[in-house]
Amino acid sequence: MKHSDYLGTDQSWPCFISPAPRLRLNALDFSDLWDDEDIALDAREDEAVFTSSGSDRGPPTPPVPPPLPPSAPPLPPLSPSVRPSGGSGGGGGGGGGGRTLKLHWRELQSLPPVPRVCRFGQQTIWAGLEPVRLDTSRLGYLFESKSHAASGAIRSLMMGRQPCVSVLGVKRSNIVTIALSSLPPPHLLPPAIYSMDSSVLDREDVQKLQALVPTEEELKMIKEAKAQSPRCPLAPAEHCLQTLGGIQHLSSRLQLWAFALDYDTLEREIAEPLFHLKLAMEQLATNQTFRCILATVLAIGNFLNGCRARGFELSYLTKLSQVRDTHGRQPLLHHVCVLLLQVYPQCTDLYSDITAVSRASKCDYTQVQSNLSQLEAHCKASWEQLRLLEKDGDRRAKGKGGGGGGGGGGLGKEGALWHQLPEFLKECEERLKVLRAVHRRVINRFHAFLLFLGYSRAVVRETSAEAFCKTVSDFALEYRTTHHGILQQREQEREKEGEADREMRGDSLTRQPKPKQRPQTPSQECLDQWRLEELLRTPESSTRRLDFMMPRHRSRTPDRSLLPRRLNW
């Protein structure tokens, strides 16, 4: 059979090959990863060694990289002017000694071979760098080593041997040091805070900085200690606090920044519980199973109490499982479920229909009211902080001719921020108005819903939304458990009845005799009666000889009926 005939007319070989799965996890696309990247680095090294030693087709040796930028620039050619032309010849010619500061880096002695399949290229990054032309004379002048003492001082400073000024307590110093381990370097903090750059500092970083805001006493202690030892560097914690202390209105800036980052989350924490409560009221008001349960419990209660009550508080629903009958000790909730399955077979388990009630029962609506008040206070405080920073920015802009390096650099970045923050705060005020209206209307609707359920106004004022929803949710969960238990019990009973029916049918089949007995017709009964009469009239010997239809007794003794008759005397 030909290969094409085997595949068919409308099929080809690629359709039998299962496509490789796309490397995609939700919104993260990893489909650009190669299959060859499944091989570990060690295995690639072994393969590279094997191919380089035993095959002529091994990967070519990487070309010799161009010379790297010199770590210590070579001595410039001797010239009469080592220093720039504008410098004054102060003595001690620069080209005489030619000593420069050394970079204490770790030099790459040899470049490792790149894997045969590499997404980044066939050579190392160093092999592809272009040579840079340097002004060695100027570099030699700028980084000239003045003396052995100076180099020793610098070396000891780099090694951290010089004592540092430390005035903070151990606990405070540890807190600052731990926070610095996850923050950018201190000299990058002022520009990021002035510009509120979220690409440099995220919400967690802003929160950490709020805990690191230095007090006036700490700044005074650091300043006095630095004045006593001007040549000694500050410890990392003290240096960070001194840097943060130089930022004008640091606390106000961080609070305003944190409010801008947290507003969406704070608003969601208020809006979501209110939405759950609104949806819970709608589900309870329109659920038919809930109405059937109330009607059944009301009817049972009126019969047992001998009264004609018009309703009851829903808090009693949780006590239905505690009331038991006096015979089978079954809870009243069980009998309610049985009645509902008989009278209203279309009813559900209730719990699956009121999921919003369960979510609302886990919310604290007192805390929601408190969060709304705090959010309004934060919005007002943010307006005050913004006005304070605007005044400070105008003041610094007027006196910018004096020279404040850090403030002037941040002022240029703040220009765009002042156009965004006022609009953002105005939008927050509008959204807060909507949020206040939503909260007020949802709570008022909940009170009206309690009145719809028959609660008195005094009870309505004392009933909280989370307590009401928890009562209904707990009852719905108990009802579902009982409902499912009754259905499972009925299913087991039906299975047992089915098994009993099958066993009875099997026994009736096994009890039937092996020879088939057909119902006798009247003709057959007459024939049997005639044979019986003939048997009674016929002597025994002739019956045994002639009637072969009668059953015979088998024995090993010979049949004496066939022997000559003997006279009995």
Coordinates of C-alpha atoms in Angstrom, one line a residue, residues 8 34 54 57 84 117 136 147 149 157 225 234 270 296 311 367 399-400 413 440 462 483 488 532 548 560:
G8 CA -5.9 9.2 2.7
W34 CA 13.4 27.2 23.0
G54 CA 36.0 14.3 19.2
R57 CA 32.3 20.0 13.3
P84 CA 45.1 70.0 30.9
V117 CA 22.4 27.2 20.9
T136 CA 44.7 59.0 29.1
S147 CA 50.7 60.0 48.1
A149 CA 49.1 58.1 52.9
L157 CA 37.8 53.9 54.0
A225 CA 27.8 64.3 66.4
L234 CA 28.1 58.7 59.3
I270 CA -16.1 50.1 51.3
T296 CA -44.0 25.8 56.3
G311 CA -45.2 35.8 61.3
Q367 CA -16.0 49.0 60.1
G399 CA 14.3 81.9 46.4
K400 CA 15.8 79.4 43.9
K413 CA 9.9 67.3 38.4
R440 CA -26.6 55.8 52.9
E462 CA -30.7 47.3 67.0
H483 CA -32.0 18.5 52.6
Q488 CA -29.4 10.6 50.0
L532 CA -55.4 -44.6 36.1
F548 CA -44.0 -49.3 30.1
R560 CA -39.4 -61.6 39.0

